[in-house]
PDB file of C-alpha atoms and ligand atoms in Angstrom:
ATOM      1  CA  UNK A  29      89.415 120.003  94.657  1.00 73.00           C
ATOM      2  CA  UNK A  30      90.240 117.152  97.004  1.00 77.00           C
ATOM      3  CA  UNK A  31      91.380 116.810 100.580  1.00 85.00           C
ATOM      4  CA  UNK A  32      93.869 114.763 102.515  1.00 89.00           C
ATOM      5  CA  UNK A  33      92.012 112.185 104.565  1.00 93.00           C
ATOM      6  CA  UNK A  34      93.351 110.560 107.726  1.00 92.00           C
ATOM      7  CA  UNK A  35      91.664 107.314 108.630  1.00 95.00           C
ATOM      8  CA  UNK A  36      91.733 105.316 111.879  1.00 96.00           C
ATOM      9  CA  UNK A  37      89.812 102.329 113.178  1.00 97.00           C
ATOM     10  CA  UNK A  38      89.431 100.098 116.226  1.00 98.00           C
ATOM     11  CA  UNK A  39      87.279  97.023 116.802  1.00 98.00           C
ATOM     12  CA  UNK A  40      87.039  95.189 120.110  1.00 98.00           C
ATOM     13  CA  UNK A  41      85.204  92.096 121.302  1.00 98.00           C
ATOM     14  CA  UNK A  42      84.124  93.916 124.490  1.00 98.00           C
ATOM     15  CA  UNK A  43      83.825  92.207 127.857  1.00 97.00           C
ATOM     16  CA  UNK A  44      80.857  89.852 127.599  1.00 96.00           C
ATOM     17  CA  UNK A  45      80.693  88.388 124.088  1.00 95.00           C
ATOM     18  CA  UNK A  46      82.509  85.223 123.002  1.00 93.00           C
ATOM     19  CA  UNK A  47      83.146  86.503 119.511  1.00 95.00           C
ATOM     20  CA  UNK A  48      83.592  89.837 117.755  1.00 97.00           C
ATOM     21  CA  UNK A  49      80.740  89.936 115.236  1.00 97.00           C
ATOM     22  CA  UNK A  50      81.535  93.479 114.088  1.00 98.00           C
ATOM     23  CA  UNK A  51      83.580  94.143 110.976  1.00 98.00           C
ATOM     24  CA  UNK A  52      85.260  97.272 109.673  1.00 98.00           C
ATOM     25  CA  UNK A  53      86.993  98.077 106.431  1.00 97.00           C
ATOM     26  CA  UNK A  54      88.659 101.281 105.245  1.00 96.00           C
ATOM     27  CA  UNK A  55      89.764 101.200 101.614  1.00 95.00           C
ATOM     28  CA  UNK A  56      91.553 103.824  99.591  1.00 93.00           C
ATOM     29  CA  UNK A  57      91.179 103.508  95.860  1.00 89.00           C
ATOM     30  CA  UNK A  58      93.886 105.509  94.161  1.00 83.00           C
ATOM     31  CA  UNK A  59      92.421 105.002  90.707  1.00 82.00           C
ATOM     32  CA  UNK A  60      89.108 106.499  91.728  1.00 78.00           C
ATOM     33  CA  UNK A  61      90.671 108.866  94.270  1.00 84.00           C
ATOM     34  CA  UNK A  62      88.118 107.695  96.814  1.00 91.00           C
ATOM     35  CA  UNK A  63      88.085 106.609 100.454  1.00 95.00           C
ATOM     36  CA  UNK A  64      85.456 104.082 101.459  1.00 97.00           C
ATOM     37  CA  UNK A  65      84.736 103.286 105.120  1.00 98.00           C
ATOM     38  CA  UNK A  66      82.371 100.462 106.033  1.00 98.00           C
ATOM     39  CA  UNK A  67      81.322  99.349 109.516  1.00 98.00           C
ATOM     40  CA  UNK A  68      79.023  96.380 110.042  1.00 98.00           C
ATOM     41  CA  UNK A  69      77.483  94.687 113.074  1.00 98.00           C
ATOM     42  CA  UNK A  70      76.636  91.036 112.518  1.00 97.00           C
ATOM     43  CA  UNK A  71      73.732  89.113 114.010  1.00 94.00           C
ATOM     44  CA  UNK A  72      73.316  85.372 114.224  1.00 87.00           C
ATOM     45  CA  UNK A  73      74.412  82.350 116.212  1.00 82.00           C
ATOM     46  CA  UNK A  74      77.978  81.210 116.755  1.00 80.00           C
ATOM     47  CA  UNK A  75      80.206  82.181 113.822  1.00 84.00           C
ATOM     48  CA  UNK A  76      77.201  83.389 111.780  1.00 93.00           C
ATOM     49  CA  UNK A  77      77.111  87.020 112.897  1.00 95.00           C
ATOM     50  CA  UNK A  78      80.797  87.428 112.141  1.00 96.00           C
ATOM     51  CA  UNK A  79      80.314  85.708 108.766  1.00 95.00           C
ATOM     52  CA  UNK A  80      77.441  88.086 107.942  1.00 97.00           C
ATOM     53  CA  UNK A  81      79.373  91.237 108.826  1.00 98.00           C
ATOM     54  CA  UNK A  82      82.478  90.037 106.982  1.00 98.00           C
ATOM     55  CA  UNK A  83      80.412  89.285 103.859  1.00 98.00           C
ATOM     56  CA  UNK A  84      78.819  92.741 104.203  1.00 98.00           C
ATOM     57  CA  UNK A  85      82.078  94.730 104.287  1.00 98.00           C
ATOM     58  CA  UNK A  86      83.754  92.592 101.605  1.00 98.00           C
ATOM     59  CA  UNK A  87      80.843  92.682  99.182  1.00 98.00           C
ATOM     60  CA  UNK A  88      80.193  96.385  99.648  1.00 98.00           C
ATOM     61  CA  UNK A  89      83.788  97.379  98.916  1.00 97.00           C
ATOM     62  CA  UNK A  90      84.140  94.889  96.017  1.00 96.00           C
ATOM     63  CA  UNK A  91      80.946  96.001  94.303  1.00 97.00           C
ATOM     64  CA  UNK A  92      81.455  99.719  95.001  1.00 96.00           C
ATOM     65  CA  UNK A  93      84.868  99.605  93.317  1.00 95.00           C
ATOM     66  CA  UNK A  94      84.147  97.102  90.545  1.00 93.00           C
ATOM     67  CA  UNK A  95      85.016  98.264  87.057  1.00 88.00           C
ATOM     68  CA  UNK A  96      81.401  98.479  85.922  1.00 87.00           C
ATOM     69  CA  UNK A  97      80.578 100.845  88.786  1.00 89.00           C
ATOM     70  CA  UNK A  98      83.093 103.584  88.179  1.00 87.00           C
ATOM     71  CA  UNK A  99      81.070 105.528  85.635  1.00 91.00           C
ATOM     72  CA  UNK A 100      77.858 105.411  87.685  1.00 95.00           C
ATOM     73  CA  UNK A 101      76.652 108.135  90.075  1.00 95.00           C
ATOM     74  CA  UNK A 102      77.900 107.506  93.628  1.00 96.00           C
ATOM     75  CA  UNK A 103      74.424 107.014  95.102  1.00 96.00           C
ATOM     76  CA  UNK A 104      73.752 104.314  92.494  1.00 96.00           C
ATOM     77  CA  UNK A 105      77.084 102.657  93.333  1.00 96.00           C
ATOM     78  CA  UNK A 106      76.192 102.619  97.024  1.00 97.00           C
ATOM     79  CA  UNK A 107      72.715 101.264  96.392  1.00 97.00           C
ATOM     80  CA  UNK A 108      73.916  98.386  94.220  1.00 97.00           C
ATOM     81  CA  UNK A 109      76.735  97.573  96.683  1.00 98.00           C
ATOM     82  CA  UNK A 110      74.333  97.274  99.626  1.00 98.00           C
ATOM     83  CA  UNK A 111      71.794  95.281  97.610  1.00 98.00           C
ATOM     84  CA  UNK A 112      74.584  92.928  96.499  1.00 98.00           C
ATOM     85  CA  UNK A 113      75.689  92.494 100.133  1.00 98.00           C
ATOM     86  CA  UNK A 114      72.124  91.676 101.149  1.00 98.00           C
ATOM     87  CA  UNK A 115      71.882  89.100  98.379  1.00 98.00           C
ATOM     88  CA  UNK A 116      75.250  87.576  99.255  1.00 97.00           C
ATOM     89  CA  UNK A 117      74.397  87.109 102.937  1.00 96.00           C
ATOM     90  CA  UNK A 118      70.871  85.890 102.189  1.00 96.00           C
ATOM     91  CA  UNK A 119      72.184  83.394  99.591  1.00 94.00           C
ATOM     92  CA  UNK A 120      74.868  82.094 101.930  1.00 92.00           C
ATOM     93  CA  UNK A 121      72.287  81.528 104.662  1.00 91.00           C
ATOM     94  CA  UNK A 122      69.748  79.917 102.338  1.00 88.00           C
ATOM     95  CA  UNK A 123      71.895  77.927  99.922  1.00 82.00           C
ATOM     96  CA  UNK A 124      70.903  74.242  99.616  1.00 59.00           C
ATOM     97  CA  UNK A 125      74.269  73.098 100.988  1.00 63.00           C
ATOM     98  CA  UNK A 126      75.163  75.863 103.389  1.00 53.00           C
ATOM     99  CA  UNK A 127      78.629  75.884 104.880  1.00 56.00           C
ATOM    100  CA  UNK A 128      76.970  76.901 108.118  1.00 56.00           C
ATOM    101  CA  UNK A 129      73.677  75.009 108.439  1.00 68.00           C
ATOM    102  CA  UNK A 130      72.668  77.071 111.462  1.00 76.00           C
ATOM    103  CA  UNK A 131      73.138  80.433 109.745  1.00 89.00           C
ATOM    104  CA  UNK A 132      69.629  80.817 108.379  1.00 89.00           C
ATOM    105  CA  UNK A 133      68.361  84.255 109.310  1.00 91.00           C
ATOM    106  CA  UNK A 134      71.818  85.752 109.870  1.00 95.00           C
ATOM    107  CA  UNK A 135      72.139  89.431 109.128  1.00 97.00           C
ATOM    108  CA  UNK A 136      74.228  92.543 109.515  1.00 98.00           C
ATOM    109  CA  UNK A 137      73.869  96.276 109.795  1.00 98.00           C
ATOM    110  CA  UNK A 138      76.077  98.534 107.751  1.00 98.00           C
ATOM    111  CA  UNK A 139      77.101 102.148 107.573  1.00 98.00           C
ATOM    112  CA  UNK A 140      79.059 103.289 104.547  1.00 98.00           C
ATOM    113  CA  UNK A 141      80.903 106.551 103.994  1.00 98.00           C
ATOM    114  CA  UNK A 142      82.394 107.315 100.585  1.00 97.00           C
ATOM    115  CA  UNK A 143      84.683 110.358 100.369  1.00 96.00           C
ATOM    116  CA  UNK A 144      85.123 111.448  96.804  1.00 93.00           C
ATOM    117  CA  UNK A 145      86.783 114.754  95.915  1.00 88.00           C
ATOM    118  CA  UNK A 146      84.965 117.351  98.038  1.00 91.00           C
ATOM    119  CA  UNK A 147      81.866 115.390  98.996  1.00 95.00           C
ATOM    120  CA  UNK A 148      80.851 112.671 101.454  1.00 97.00           C
ATOM    121  CA  UNK A 149      78.222 110.128 100.383  1.00 98.00           C
ATOM    122  CA  UNK A 150      76.395 108.035 102.980  1.00 98.00           C
ATOM    123  CA  UNK A 151      74.379 104.843 103.044  1.00 98.00           C
ATOM    124  CA  UNK A 152      73.146 102.609 105.837  1.00 98.00           C
ATOM    125  CA  UNK A 153      70.940  99.797 107.019  1.00 98.00           C
ATOM    126  CA  UNK A 154      70.228  99.159 110.717  1.00 97.00           C
ATOM    127  CA  UNK A 155      71.411 100.951 113.849  1.00 96.00           C
ATOM    128  CA  UNK A 156      75.103 101.502 113.243  1.00 98.00           C
ATOM    129  CA  UNK A 157      75.747 105.226 112.914  1.00 98.00           C
ATOM    130  CA  UNK A 158      77.642 107.976 111.151  1.00 98.00           C
ATOM    131  CA  UNK A 159      78.374 111.220 112.978  1.00 98.00           C
ATOM    132  CA  UNK A 160      79.842 114.422 111.608  1.00 98.00           C
ATOM    133  CA  UNK A 161      82.021 116.354 114.042  1.00 97.00           C
ATOM    134  CA  UNK A 162      82.966 119.993 113.502  1.00 96.00           C
ATOM    135  CA  UNK A 163      84.754 122.211 116.034  1.00 94.00           C
ATOM    136  CA  UNK A 164      81.433 123.538 117.337  1.00 95.00           C
ATOM    137  CA  UNK A 165      79.076 120.557 117.115  1.00 97.00           C
ATOM    138  CA  UNK A 166      78.386 116.877 116.574  1.00 98.00           C
ATOM    139  CA  UNK A 167      75.606 115.854 114.186  1.00 97.00           C
ATOM    140  CA  UNK A 168      74.134 112.383 113.760  1.00 96.00           C
ATOM    141  CA  UNK A 169      73.861 111.887 110.005  1.00 97.00           C
ATOM    142  CA  UNK A 170      72.017 108.548 110.074  1.00 97.00           C
ATOM    143  CA  UNK A 171      68.746 107.602 111.711  1.00 96.00           C
ATOM    144  CA  UNK A 172      68.610 104.119 113.239  1.00 96.00           C
ATOM    145  CA  UNK A 173      66.243 101.666 111.585  1.00 96.00           C
ATOM    146  CA  UNK A 174      64.761 100.640 114.909  1.00 93.00           C
ATOM    147  CA  UNK A 175      61.601 100.747 116.958  1.00 91.00           C
ATOM    148  CA  UNK A 176      63.413 102.884 119.537  1.00 91.00           C
ATOM    149  CA  UNK A 177      64.168 105.500 116.886  1.00 92.00           C
ATOM    150  CA  UNK A 178      60.468 105.630 116.016  1.00 91.00           C
ATOM    151  CA  UNK A 179      59.589 106.072 119.694  1.00 90.00           C
ATOM    152  CA  UNK A 180      62.148 108.889 119.878  1.00 89.00           C
ATOM    153  CA  UNK A 181      60.807 110.500 116.710  1.00 89.00           C
ATOM    154  CA  UNK A 182      57.293 110.374 118.122  1.00 90.00           C
ATOM    155  CA  UNK A 183      58.457 112.063 121.307  1.00 91.00           C
ATOM    156  CA  UNK A 184      57.364 109.015 123.338  1.00 90.00           C
ATOM    157  CA  UNK A 185      60.754 108.449 125.004  1.00 91.00           C
ATOM    158  CA  UNK A 186      63.809 110.608 125.729  1.00 89.00           C
ATOM    159  CA  UNK A 187      67.412 109.974 124.633  1.00 83.00           C
ATOM    160  CA  UNK A 188      68.174 108.905 128.216  1.00 83.00           C
ATOM    161  CA  UNK A 189      65.306 106.405 128.192  1.00 87.00           C
ATOM    162  CA  UNK A 190      66.396 105.131 124.782  1.00 84.00           C
ATOM    163  CA  UNK A 191      69.843 104.242 126.171  1.00 79.00           C
ATOM    164  CA  UNK A 192      68.274 102.080 128.887  1.00 81.00           C
ATOM    165  CA  UNK A 193      65.363 100.734 126.848  1.00 85.00           C
ATOM    166  CA  UNK A 194      65.067  96.912 126.924  1.00 84.00           C
ATOM    167  CA  UNK A 195      64.417  96.906 123.169  1.00 81.00           C
ATOM    168  CA  UNK A 196      67.739  98.556 122.321  1.00 79.00           C
ATOM    169  CA  UNK A 197      69.778  96.537 119.865  1.00 75.00           C
ATOM    170  CA  UNK A 198      66.703  95.266 118.044  1.00 86.00           C
ATOM    171  CA  UNK A 199      66.514  96.624 114.521  1.00 92.00           C
ATOM    172  CA  UNK A 200      63.889  96.800 111.801  1.00 92.00           C
ATOM    173  CA  UNK A 201      66.127  96.600 108.757  1.00 96.00           C
ATOM    174  CA  UNK A 202      69.251  94.510 108.137  1.00 97.00           C
ATOM    175  CA  UNK A 203      71.314  93.031 105.338  1.00 98.00           C
ATOM    176  CA  UNK A 204      70.679  89.319 104.884  1.00 96.00           C
ATOM    177  CA  UNK A 205      67.586  88.109 106.751  1.00 95.00           C
ATOM    178  CA  UNK A 206      65.271  88.822 103.796  1.00 95.00           C
ATOM    179  CA  UNK A 207      65.736  88.424 100.076  1.00 95.00           C
ATOM    180  CA  UNK A 208      64.862  92.075  99.476  1.00 95.00           C
ATOM    181  CA  UNK A 209      66.171  95.086 101.386  1.00 97.00           C
ATOM    182  CA  UNK A 210      65.805  98.814 100.883  1.00 96.00           C
ATOM    183  CA  UNK A 211      69.091 100.526 101.739  1.00 98.00           C
ATOM    184  CA  UNK A 212      68.840 104.121 102.903  1.00 98.00           C
ATOM    185  CA  UNK A 213      71.022 106.308 100.708  1.00 98.00           C
ATOM    186  CA  UNK A 214      71.438 109.931 101.733  1.00 96.00           C
ATOM    187  CA  UNK A 215      69.897 111.786  98.790  1.00 93.00           C
ATOM    188  CA  UNK A 216      72.318 114.718  98.812  1.00 94.00           C
ATOM    189  CA  UNK A 217      76.062 114.411  99.434  1.00 96.00           C
ATOM    190  CA  UNK A 218      77.569 116.279 102.398  1.00 97.00           C
ATOM    191  CA  UNK A 219      80.093 118.900 101.207  1.00 96.00           C
ATOM    192  CA  UNK A 220      83.478 118.445 102.893  1.00 95.00           C
ATOM    193  CA  UNK A 221      85.242 121.150 104.824  1.00 93.00           C
ATOM    194  CA  UNK A 222      88.801 121.146 106.098  1.00 92.00           C
ATOM    195  CA  UNK A 223      88.741 120.011 109.732  1.00 92.00           C
ATOM    196  CA  UNK A 224      85.568 117.908 109.385  1.00 95.00           C
ATOM    197  CA  UNK A 225      85.627 114.515 111.069  1.00 97.00           C
ATOM    198  CA  UNK A 226      83.297 111.626 110.304  1.00 98.00           C
ATOM    199  CA  UNK A 227      82.862 108.814 112.797  1.00 98.00           C
ATOM    200  CA  UNK A 228      81.240 105.465 112.066  1.00 98.00           C
ATOM    201  CA  UNK A 229      80.345 103.103 114.904  1.00 98.00           C
ATOM    202  CA  UNK A 230      78.314 100.130 116.012  1.00 98.00           C
ATOM    203  CA  UNK A 231      75.785 100.279 118.842  1.00 95.00           C
ATOM    204  CA  UNK A 232      78.367  98.782 121.208  1.00 96.00           C
ATOM    205  CA  UNK A 233      79.803 102.311 121.273  1.00 97.00           C
ATOM    206  CA  UNK A 234      76.720 104.510 120.844  1.00 95.00           C
ATOM    207  CA  UNK A 235      74.794 102.511 123.458  1.00 92.00           C
ATOM    208  CA  UNK A 236      77.354 103.328 126.146  1.00 93.00           C
ATOM    209  CA  UNK A 237      78.986 106.611 125.174  1.00 96.00           C
ATOM    210  CA  UNK A 238      76.956 109.797 124.761  1.00 94.00           C
ATOM    211  CA  UNK A 239      77.180 111.949 121.638  1.00 96.00           C
ATOM    212  CA  UNK A 240      78.681 114.826 123.660  1.00 96.00           C
ATOM    213  CA  UNK A 241      81.434 112.542 124.953  1.00 98.00           C
ATOM    214  CA  UNK A 242      82.197 111.315 121.424  1.00 98.00           C
ATOM    215  CA  UNK A 243      82.371 114.970 120.353  1.00 98.00           C
ATOM    216  CA  UNK A 244      84.872 115.999 123.012  1.00 97.00           C
ATOM    217  CA  UNK A 245      87.114 112.910 122.682  1.00 98.00           C
ATOM    218  CA  UNK A 246      87.298 113.154 118.884  1.00 97.00           C
ATOM    219  CA  UNK A 247      87.965 116.873 118.973  1.00 95.00           C
ATOM    220  CA  UNK A 248      90.791 116.607 121.505  1.00 95.00           C
ATOM    221  CA  UNK A 249      92.834 113.627 120.348  1.00 95.00           C
ATOM    222  CA  UNK A 250      94.502 112.351 117.178  1.00 95.00           C
ATOM    223  CA  UNK A 251      92.203 109.958 115.290  1.00 95.00           C
ATOM    224  CA  UNK A 252      93.737 106.632 116.329  1.00 96.00           C
ATOM    225  CA  UNK A 253      94.022 107.696 119.939  1.00 97.00           C
ATOM    226  CA  UNK A 254      90.394 108.851 119.876  1.00 97.00           C
ATOM    227  CA  UNK A 255      89.323 105.401 118.605  1.00 98.00           C
ATOM    228  CA  UNK A 256      91.239 103.684 121.420  1.00 98.00           C
ATOM    229  CA  UNK A 257      89.861 106.069 124.065  1.00 98.00           C
ATOM    230  CA  UNK A 258      86.265 105.618 122.879  1.00 98.00           C
ATOM    231  CA  UNK A 259      86.523 101.823 122.891  1.00 98.00           C
ATOM    232  CA  UNK A 260      88.139 101.970 126.343  1.00 98.00           C
ATOM    233  CA  UNK A 261      85.309 104.137 127.676  1.00 98.00           C
ATOM    234  CA  UNK A 262      82.642 101.711 126.397  1.00 98.00           C
ATOM    235  CA  UNK A 263      84.519  98.875 128.130  1.00 98.00           C
ATOM    236  CA  UNK A 264      84.795 100.837 131.378  1.00 98.00           C
ATOM    237  CA  UNK A 265      80.987 101.078 131.280  1.00 96.00           C
ATOM    238  CA  UNK A 266      80.464  97.358 130.937  1.00 96.00           C
ATOM    239  CA  UNK A 267      81.351  96.614 127.311  1.00 96.00           C
ATOM    240  CA  UNK A 268      78.348  94.304 127.005  1.00 94.00           C
ATOM    241  CA  UNK A 269      78.585  94.285 123.209  1.00 96.00           C
ATOM    242  CA  UNK A 270      81.277  94.319 120.536  1.00 97.00           C
ATOM    243  CA  UNK A 271      82.595  97.853 119.978  1.00 98.00           C
ATOM    244  CA  UNK A 272      83.740  99.225 116.642  1.00 98.00           C
ATOM    245  CA  UNK A 273      84.661 102.722 115.574  1.00 98.00           C
ATOM    246  CA  UNK A 274      86.182 104.210 112.425  1.00 98.00           C
ATOM    247  CA  UNK A 275      87.202 107.830 111.956  1.00 97.00           C
ATOM    248  CA  UNK A 276      87.950 109.843 108.815  1.00 96.00           C
ATOM    249  CA  UNK A 277      89.428 113.278 109.380  1.00 96.00           C
ATOM    250  CA  UNK A 278      89.465 115.751 106.524  1.00 94.00           C
ATOM    251  CA  UNK A 279      92.815 117.508 106.339  1.00 87.00           C
ATOM    252  CA  UNK A 280      94.248 120.168 104.084  1.00 75.00           C
ATOM    253  CA  UNK A 281      93.173 120.693 100.532  1.00 70.00           C
ATOM    254  CA  UNK A 282      95.466 118.963  98.119  1.00 66.00           C
ATOM    255  CA  UNK A 283      96.334 120.803  94.977  1.00 56.00           C
ATOM    256  CA  UNK A 284      96.287 118.371  92.128  1.00 49.00           C
ATOM    257  CA  UNK A 285      99.239 118.638  89.797  1.00 46.00           C
ATOM    258  CA  UNK A 286      99.021 117.190  86.311  1.00 44.00           C
TER     259      UNK A 286
HETATM  260 CA1   CA B 330      76.099  95.353 118.330  1.00 97.43          CA
END
């Protein structure tokens, strides 16, 4: 069984940054009958953060769909794609003749959603997020790799305090700054249901728009309009960071005809 998937995306520089260091890529691979959505938030000095996030989304989609990967289990494909992206960014920053001498230490978050037949597979590094939205609820499917998340988990701060915390935006895991990274791969796939929506975003959205607001906007608007509305809301509230959102909506079942 497989489903129709409607994909939308929006990325915006926001109101305070000089450059959009986020990147987003949505790829449909007809041969593998698979949708891949990747959102990445780059970190580094001028031009380096955007280089890091671009290398992340490019490498992840290239390696996920390379010919050698197609026979592997999806979690293995995700793991090798994220490790390759880490290596690519790290190598670019540390090569003896770097194109960008000031890019040492650059890095990027990533969230990856692979929709294959009737399952969703997830992987991430950092504090970009994946949400699942159903008519009755919104669920955060990723846990940020951040000190703030650990404070939340320990019950030491509330969600409200987390949104105002001075340490927000600082993460404990990223692609690129170190030679070795451990990507978090969701061990079990999420079974798809008609009407499910998945939303990927950077912290420029989740830092300014509450989960309940994301829920109600996504539920009440077509996907592309929801992306535009969410980005607009983050900008109304200051837009201090780049803002990126991607949505995949699971439509009707498609009956395969041979
Ligand atoms: Ca950000």
